[in-house]
GROMACS .gro file of C-alpha atoms in nm:
model
  365
    1MET     CA    1   7.194  10.511   9.937
    2LYS     CA    2   7.525  10.394  10.101
    3ASN     CA    3   7.789  10.159   9.962
    4VAL     CA    4   7.765   9.780  10.024
    5TYR     CA    5   8.147   9.651  10.015
    6PHE     CA    6   8.278   9.255  10.018
    7PHE     CA    7   8.641   9.160  10.101
    8THR     CA    8   8.807   8.831  10.022
    9GLY     CA    9   9.110   8.727  10.171
   10PHE     CA   10   9.026   8.849  10.538
   11PRO     CA   11   9.186   8.890  10.804
   12GLY     CA   12   9.489   8.901  10.569
   13PHE     CA   13   9.736   9.181  10.622
   14LEU     CA   14   9.689   9.324  10.280
   15THR     CA   15   9.284   9.327  10.300
   16SER     CA   16   9.295   9.422  10.640
   17TYR     CA   17   9.499   9.707  10.582
   18LEU     CA   18   9.230   9.817  10.275
   19ILE     CA   19   8.964   9.795  10.476
   20GLU     CA   20   9.144  10.074  10.728
   21GLU     CA   21   9.180  10.286  10.414
   22LEU     CA   22   8.822  10.237  10.318
   23ILE     CA   23   8.706  10.356  10.625
   24LYS     CA   24   8.959  10.678  10.638
   25GLN     CA   25   8.850  10.764  10.247
   26GLN     CA   26   8.438  10.679  10.232
   27ASP     CA   27   8.183  10.808  10.449
   28SER     CA   28   7.927  10.633  10.275
   29ILE     CA   29   7.976  10.272  10.426
   30GLY     CA   30   7.666  10.029  10.446
   31LYS     CA   31   7.791   9.756  10.523
   32ILE     CA   32   8.110   9.504  10.483
   33TYR     CA   33   8.066   9.147  10.379
   34LEU     CA   34   8.391   8.982  10.444
   35LEU     CA   35   8.445   8.625  10.341
   36ILE     CA   36   8.673   8.358  10.538
   37LEU     CA   37   8.772   8.023  10.575
   38PRO     CA   38   8.630   7.823  10.896
   39ALA     CA   39   8.941   7.817  11.012
   40THR     CA   40   9.013   8.161  11.058
   41LYS     CA   41   8.652   8.288  11.274
   42THR     CA   42   8.830   8.389  11.586
   43GLU     CA   43   9.126   8.566  11.437
   44SER     CA   44   8.870   8.744  11.175
   45GLU     CA   45   8.669   8.835  11.499
   46LYS     CA   46   8.936   8.968  11.686
   47LYS     CA   47   9.039   9.206  11.404
   48ILE     CA   48   8.732   9.338  11.359
   49GLU     CA   49   8.709   9.415  11.702
   50THR     CA   50   9.040   9.576  11.640
   51ILE     CA   51   8.962   9.819  11.348
   52SER     CA   52   8.645   9.900  11.456
   53HIS     CA   53   8.805  10.023  11.823
   54ASN     CA   54   9.111  10.166  11.622
   55HIS     CA   55   8.858  10.376  11.350
   56ASN     CA   56   8.534  10.431  11.578
   57VAL     CA   57   8.355  10.226  11.403
   58SER     CA   58   8.021   9.995  11.470
   59ASN     CA   59   8.077   9.632  11.480
   60ASN     CA   60   7.742   9.575  11.306
   61VAL     CA   61   7.921   9.733  10.963
   62PHE     CA   62   8.126   9.410  10.977
   63GLU     CA   63   8.007   9.060  10.882
   64LEU     CA   64   8.181   8.792  10.835
   65VAL     CA   65   8.068   8.523  10.608
   66THR     CA   66   8.197   8.182  10.577
   67GLY     CA   67   8.290   8.035  10.212
   68ASP     CA   68   8.543   7.920   9.982
   69ILE     CA   69   8.624   8.078   9.706
   70THR     CA   70   8.761   7.724   9.538
   71LYS     CA   71   8.383   7.601   9.566
   72ARG     CA   72   8.083   7.662   9.306
   73ASN     CA   73   7.893   7.996   9.432
   74ILE     CA   74   8.191   8.021   9.608
   75ASN     CA   75   8.065   7.750   9.874
   76LEU     CA   76   7.768   7.983  10.036
   77ASP     CA   77   7.403   7.904  10.059
   78SER     CA   78   7.149   8.022   9.858
   79SER     CA   79   7.007   8.291  10.107
   80THR     CA   80   7.338   8.437  10.198
   81SER     CA   81   7.467   8.478   9.836
   82ASP     CA   82   7.100   8.643   9.719
   83LYS     CA   83   7.123   8.855  10.008
   84ILE     CA   84   7.461   8.970   9.961
   85LEU     CA   85   7.449   8.951   9.572
   86SER     CA   86   7.101   9.247   9.607
   87THR     CA   87   7.277   9.486   9.749
   88LEU     CA   88   7.625   9.451   9.656
   89THR     CA   89   7.781   9.781   9.476
   90HIS     CA   90   8.201   9.724   9.556
   91ALA     CA   91   8.384   9.364   9.557
   92TYR     CA   92   8.772   9.365   9.655
   93HIS     CA   93   8.941   8.997   9.568
   94LEU     CA   94   9.273   8.974   9.734
   95ALA     CA   95   9.219   8.578   9.809
   96ALA     CA   96   9.557   8.400   9.688
   97LEU     CA   97   9.824   8.155   9.789
   98TYR     CA   98  10.138   8.454   9.761
   99ASP     CA   99  10.437   8.210   9.827
  100LEU     CA  100  10.708   8.219   9.577
  101SER     CA  101  10.751   7.855   9.633
  102VAL     CA  102  10.390   7.700   9.626
  103PRO     CA  103  10.332   7.388   9.435
  104LEU     CA  104  10.138   7.412   9.161
  105LYS     CA  105   9.808   7.173   9.250
  106PRO     CA  106   9.708   7.412   9.516
  107ALA     CA  107   9.844   7.783   9.313
  108TYR     CA  108   9.596   7.668   9.067
  109GLN     CA  109   9.309   7.588   9.273
  110VAL     CA  110   9.327   7.880   9.465
  111ASN     CA  111   9.452   8.153   9.259
  112VAL     CA  112   9.308   8.009   8.945
  113GLN     CA  113   9.028   7.803   9.023
  114GLY     CA  114   8.921   8.029   9.300
  115THR     CA  115   8.902   8.399   9.083
  116GLN     CA  116   8.691   8.188   8.829
  117PHE     CA  117   8.427   8.061   9.044
  118LEU     CA  118   8.438   8.438   9.203
  119ASN     CA  119   8.406   8.598   8.885
  120GLU     CA  120   8.092   8.397   8.801
  121TRP     CA  121   7.934   8.467   9.170
  122LEU     CA  122   7.997   8.828   9.086
  123ARG     CA  123   7.788   8.813   8.762
  124GLY     CA  124   7.480   8.786   8.997
  125ALA     CA  125   7.547   9.091   9.119
  126LYS     CA  126   7.310   9.353   8.987
  127GLN     CA  127   7.427   9.674   9.166
  128LEU     CA  128   7.793   9.636   9.121
  129GLN     CA  129   7.958   9.916   9.034
  130HIS     CA  130   8.339   9.806   9.093
  131TYR     CA  131   8.497   9.500   9.094
  132THR     CA  132   8.865   9.514   9.164
  133TYR     CA  133   9.130   9.257   9.136
  134PHE     CA  134   9.470   9.214   9.328
  135SER     CA  135   9.693   9.069   9.030
  136THR     CA  136  10.045   9.139   9.061
  137ALA     CA  137  10.335   9.309   8.850
  138TYR     CA  138  10.478   9.020   8.784
  139VAL     CA  139  10.252   8.807   8.569
  140SER     CA  140  10.500   8.985   8.313
  141GLY     CA  141  10.708   8.648   8.426
  142LYS     CA  142  11.014   8.628   8.218
  143ARG     CA  143  10.982   8.908   8.032
  144THR     CA  144  11.276   9.200   7.985
  145GLY     CA  145  11.257   9.535   7.932
  146ASP     CA  146  10.977   9.831   7.958
  147ILE     CA  147  10.618   9.631   8.058
  148TYR     CA  148  10.319   9.855   8.023
  149GLU     CA  149  10.012   9.807   8.188
  150HIS     CA  150   9.814   9.733   7.911
  151GLU     CA  151  10.001   9.472   7.864
  152LEU     CA  152   9.913   9.088   7.947
  153ASP     CA  153   9.953   8.778   7.720
  154HIS     CA  154  10.289   8.704   7.665
  155GLU     CA  155  10.488   8.342   7.548
  156PHE     CA  156  10.812   8.386   7.758
  157GLY     CA  157  10.710   8.171   8.042
  158PHE     CA  158  10.742   8.227   8.443
  159LYS     CA  159  10.944   8.223   8.736
  160ASN     CA  160  10.738   8.002   8.957
  161TYR     CA  161  10.404   7.886   8.985
  162TYR     CA  162  10.279   8.164   9.147
  163GLU     CA  163  10.340   8.408   8.894
  164ALA     CA  164  10.226   8.174   8.614
  165THR     CA  165   9.879   8.096   8.843
  166LYS     CA  166   9.836   8.469   8.892
  167TYR     CA  167   9.869   8.509   8.503
  168GLN     CA  168   9.593   8.265   8.407
  169ALA     CA  169   9.416   8.447   8.681
  170GLU     CA  170   9.432   8.748   8.569
  171ARG     CA  171   9.332   8.639   8.223
  172LEU     CA  172   9.013   8.537   8.329
  173VAL     CA  173   8.944   8.841   8.515
  174GLN     CA  174   9.047   9.062   8.171
  175ALA     CA  175   8.771   8.866   8.011
  176GLU     CA  176   8.515   8.982   8.266
  177LYS     CA  177   8.532   9.302   8.082
  178GLY     CA  178   8.207   9.262   7.880
  179HIS     CA  179   8.030   9.171   8.195
  180LEU     CA  180   8.128   9.342   8.492
  181PRO     CA  181   8.275   9.671   8.587
  182VAL     CA  182   8.663   9.524   8.651
  183THR     CA  183   8.947   9.744   8.783
  184ILE     CA  184   9.319   9.520   8.777
  185ILE     CA  185   9.568   9.646   9.023
  186ARG     CA  186   9.902   9.506   8.977
  187PRO     CA  187  10.137   9.584   9.293
  188GLY     CA  188  10.501   9.549   9.269
  189ILE     CA  189  10.671   9.378   9.605
  190VAL     CA  190  10.495   9.530   9.905
  191VAL     CA  191  10.694   9.605  10.200
  192GLY     CA  192  10.600   9.755  10.542
  193HIS     CA  193  10.420  10.052  10.635
  194SER     CA  194  10.633  10.378  10.528
  195GLN     CA  195  10.557  10.502  10.871
  196THR     CA  196  10.520  10.247  11.088
  197GLY     CA  197  10.727   9.996  10.907
  198GLU     CA  198  10.487   9.731  11.001
  199THR     CA  199  10.443   9.427  10.784
  200ALA     CA  200  10.283   9.071  10.810
  201LYS     CA  201  10.572   8.848  10.669
  202PHE     CA  202  10.975   8.922  10.654
  203ASP     CA  203  11.014   8.843  10.244
  204GLY     CA  204  11.118   9.001   9.967
  205PRO     CA  205  11.376   9.279  10.062
  206TYR     CA  206  11.348   9.144  10.428
  207PHE     CA  207  11.552   8.830  10.320
  208LEU     CA  208  11.874   9.056  10.276
  209LEU     CA  209  11.826   9.189  10.590
  210HIS     CA  210  11.790   8.789  10.740
  211LEU     CA  211  12.099   8.736  10.524
  212PHE     CA  212  12.330   9.086  10.675
  213ASP     CA  213  12.204   8.994  11.011
  214ARG     CA  214  12.333   8.608  11.025
  215LEU     CA  215  12.630   8.730  10.808
  216LYS     CA  216  12.709   9.048  11.071
  217PHE     CA  217  13.015   8.853  11.243
  218LEU     CA  218  13.234   8.870  10.928
  219PRO     CA  219  13.489   9.162  10.861
  220SER     CA  220  13.289   9.260  10.543
  221ILE     CA  221  12.958   9.150  10.375
  222PRO     CA  222  12.993   9.126   9.972
  223TYR     CA  223  12.747   9.212   9.688
  224PHE     CA  224  12.677   8.952   9.565
  225GLY     CA  225  12.680   8.928   9.132
  226ASN     CA  226  12.701   9.201   8.938
  227ALA     CA  227  12.363   9.291   8.814
  228ASN     CA  228  12.209   9.641   8.862
  229THR     CA  229  11.854   9.595   8.808
  230GLU     CA  230  11.530   9.800   8.905
  231ALA     CA  231  11.425   9.684   9.279
  232ASN     CA  232  11.043   9.763   9.297
  233PHE     CA  233  10.948   9.773   9.665
  234VAL     CA  234  10.639   9.974   9.748
  235PRO     CA  235  10.488  10.063  10.098
  236VAL     CA  236  10.168   9.841  10.191
  237ASP     CA  237   9.993  10.227  10.283
  238PHE     CA  238  10.096  10.326   9.955
  239ILE     CA  239   9.871  10.044   9.751
  240THR     CA  240   9.575  10.034  10.023
  241LYS     CA  241   9.545  10.431   9.980
  242ALA     CA  242   9.577  10.437   9.583
  243THR     CA  243   9.381  10.075   9.548
  244ILE     CA  244   9.078  10.260   9.749
  245TYR     CA  245   9.117  10.564   9.517
  246LEU     CA  246   9.110  10.396   9.201
  247SER     CA  247   8.858  10.146   9.287
  248HIS     CA  248   8.569  10.476   9.348
  249GLN     CA  249   8.649  10.607   9.003
  250GLN     CA  250   8.425  10.565   8.749
  251SER     CA  251   8.710  10.633   8.497
  252THR     CA  252   8.918  10.333   8.604
  253ILE     CA  253   8.642  10.062   8.497
  254GLY     CA  254   8.836   9.822   8.232
  255GLN     CA  255   9.157   9.944   8.297
  256THR     CA  256   9.486   9.790   8.481
  257TYR     CA  257   9.709   9.992   8.721
  258HIS     CA  258  10.091   9.911   8.796
  259LEU     CA  259  10.104  10.004   9.145
  260THR     CA  260  10.519  10.018   9.135
  261ASN     CA  261  10.746  10.281   9.193
  262PRO     CA  262  10.753  10.492   8.904
  263ASN     CA  263  11.166  10.585   9.008
  264PRO     CA  264  11.278  10.247   9.120
  265ASN     CA  265  11.587  10.199   9.294
  266LYS     CA  266  11.881   9.983   9.128
  267THR     CA  267  11.924   9.656   9.354
  268ARG     CA  268  12.278   9.723   9.456
  269GLU     CA  269  12.175  10.050   9.613
  270VAL     CA  270  11.933   9.873   9.795
  271TYR     CA  271  12.124   9.633   9.895
  272LYS     CA  272  12.391   9.894  10.028
  273MET     CA  273  12.141  10.120  10.181
  274LEU     CA  274  11.972   9.833  10.402
  275MET     CA  275  12.355   9.693  10.516
  276GLU     CA  276  12.421  10.062  10.608
  277SER     CA  277  12.104  10.118  10.800
  278LEU     CA  278  12.113   9.772  10.972
  279LEU     CA  279  12.497   9.748  11.025
  280GLY     CA  280  12.616  10.054  10.928
  281GLN     CA  281  12.851   9.885  10.703
  282SER     CA  282  12.890   9.888  10.362
  283PRO     CA  283  12.983   9.610  10.079
  284GLN     CA  284  13.344   9.641   9.961
  285TYR     CA  285  13.404   9.389   9.707
  286THR     CA  286  13.188   9.130   9.503
  287LEU     CA  287  13.123   8.776   9.505
  288PRO     CA  288  12.961   8.565   9.160
  289ILE     CA  289  12.597   8.556   9.165
  290HIS     CA  290  12.621   8.170   9.131
  291ALA     CA  291  12.802   8.160   9.458
  292ALA     CA  292  12.436   8.268   9.608
  293TYR     CA  293  12.255   8.027   9.401
  294ALA     CA  294  12.486   7.747   9.494
  295SER     CA  295  12.474   7.802   9.860
  296LEU     CA  296  12.078   7.840   9.877
  297THR     CA  297  12.069   7.509   9.666
  298ILE     CA  298  12.168   7.333  10.065
  299MET     CA  299  11.857   7.336  10.280
  300PRO     CA  300  12.048   7.398  10.582
  301ILE     CA  301  12.228   7.663  10.459
  302ARG     CA  302  11.896   7.817  10.343
  303LYS     CA  303  11.702   7.767  10.661
  304TRP     CA  304  12.022   7.897  10.851
  305LEU     CA  305  11.953   8.238  10.647
  306ASN     CA  306  11.637   8.224  10.653
  307ILE     CA  307  11.591   8.338  10.290
  308GLN     CA  308  11.365   8.144  10.004
  309LYS     CA  309  11.595   8.021   9.706
  310GLN     CA  310  11.323   8.152   9.492
  311THR     CA  311  11.356   8.517   9.590
  312LEU     CA  312  11.660   8.533   9.400
  313PRO     CA  313  11.551   8.569   9.045
  314TYR     CA  314  11.375   8.888   9.176
  315PHE     CA  315  11.723   9.053   9.228
  316THR     CA  316  11.836   9.001   8.909
  317HIS     CA  317  11.570   9.017   8.644
  318ASP     CA  318  11.633   9.308   8.437
  319CYS     CA  319  11.262   9.483   8.358
  320HIS     CA  320  11.127   9.866   8.377
  321TYR     CA  321  10.753   9.884   8.514
  322ASP     CA  322  10.528  10.170   8.350
  323THR     CA  323  10.321  10.337   8.561
  324SER     CA  324  10.210  10.633   8.304
  325ALA     CA  325   9.825  10.485   8.372
  326ALA     CA  326   9.851  10.486   8.762
  327VAL     CA  327  10.047  10.824   8.818
  328GLN     CA  328   9.821  10.996   8.556
  329GLN     CA  329   9.493  10.835   8.765
  330LEU     CA  330   9.652  10.951   9.070
  331GLN     CA  331   9.737  11.316   9.021
  332ASN     CA  332   9.442  11.454   9.118
  333SER     CA  333   9.472  11.302   9.463
  334ASP     CA  334   9.754  11.342   9.727
  335ILE     CA  335   9.869  10.965   9.677
  336THR     CA  336  10.193  10.923   9.564
  337CYS     CA  337  10.445  10.643   9.612
  338PRO     CA  338  10.733  10.743   9.875
  339ASN     CA  339  11.093  10.697   9.771
  340PHE     CA  340  11.244  10.361   9.888
  341GLU     CA  341  11.511  10.546  10.102
  342THR     CA  342  11.248  10.750  10.302
  343VAL     CA  343  11.091  10.414  10.397
  344ILE     CA  344  11.437  10.201  10.502
  345PRO     CA  345  11.431  10.384  10.873
  346SER     CA  346  11.091  10.292  10.953
  347ILE     CA  347  11.156   9.893  10.793
  348ILE     CA  348  11.455   9.857  11.001
  349LYS     CA  349  11.334   9.947  11.301
  350TYR     CA  350  11.061   9.726  11.303
  351TYR     CA  351  11.267   9.456  11.159
  352ARG     CA  352  11.483   9.477  11.463
  353SER     CA  353  11.194   9.468  11.685
  354HIS     CA  354  11.019   9.161  11.576
  355LYS     CA  355  11.295   9.000  11.411
  356ASP     CA  356  11.258   8.707  11.637
  357ASP     CA  357  10.887   8.666  11.586
  358GLU     CA  358  10.823   8.300  11.404
  359ALA     CA  359  10.476   8.419  11.279
  360LYS     CA  360  10.629   8.681  11.052
  361ARG     CA  361  10.916   8.445  10.925
  362ILE     CA  362  10.825   8.264  10.565
  363LYS     CA  363  10.842   7.885  10.570
  364ILE     CA  364  11.151   7.774  10.399
  365VAL     CA  365  11.135   7.452  10.165
   0.00000   0.00000   0.00000
């Protein structure tokens, strides 16, 4: 019997890459249902055309389903809902508000309430073999030190509402383990494709590239602060390959996996490597970190630099994400996380070609 798949988060970048990887890894695909918002229908249809053409797959494999995870029964009419639930074998939940500056109310509505309603709906899938939920490594919030894949509950607080609501959402999914065949994926900071550099948005380490590009007129650009914490950047193709593999292994049900770099670079190393690759120069001195914080509290400055102030804590927060379970589970595949320095040339090339593309810029507030 062929598998029937259901995805939220389409036509988003990560969901689209997951679908392409699914087509590469699996040959027993019967149907792929894609839950979309009405406003994204045209974009979604174009994306399906592209995926179908690139991978020689019939358009009939895909079916767009208009719905809304923030509504009960994910806003599907009963006939559509029954049709999907009667044959569904694999579900992937990626729909979320990922913005680090997102206010509490919309973050809670989409990330928490939306996950609860999807969980409830999926309980009606009688043939469901696997439910893969995309969390984030940063449900750890302000915890420091070693953080293990089996850990979740803590009272250390969070750096923003994105982290807080994803934490609440993961708790809801963890609670479904007695009802649903759950696997939880916790990615690190996702960057562009390791070979092409393609990415949807210039956030995370790309903010450093914005900084360097803006300040390249200076004789020398300094380090900001002496923190030398781990920088957990992982390319999108590693995340998608690992996720599709893990979501088809019976032994991963009930487990949680950090898809972070097992051998992360230090933040100062990344800072130096990115500057050298983009500008051909190295930082020669260090300014206090409070200088960076102070400048980014001024709206015109952060807009000119095109940097979110909410990003800074991720470059100074000291913790280590253990990946023992993920590494062990992936050892029988050929899937490994590449070292970040090997990804940098592709990232830089793509950034240079697209740095003026407004669609890839994060809204600065």
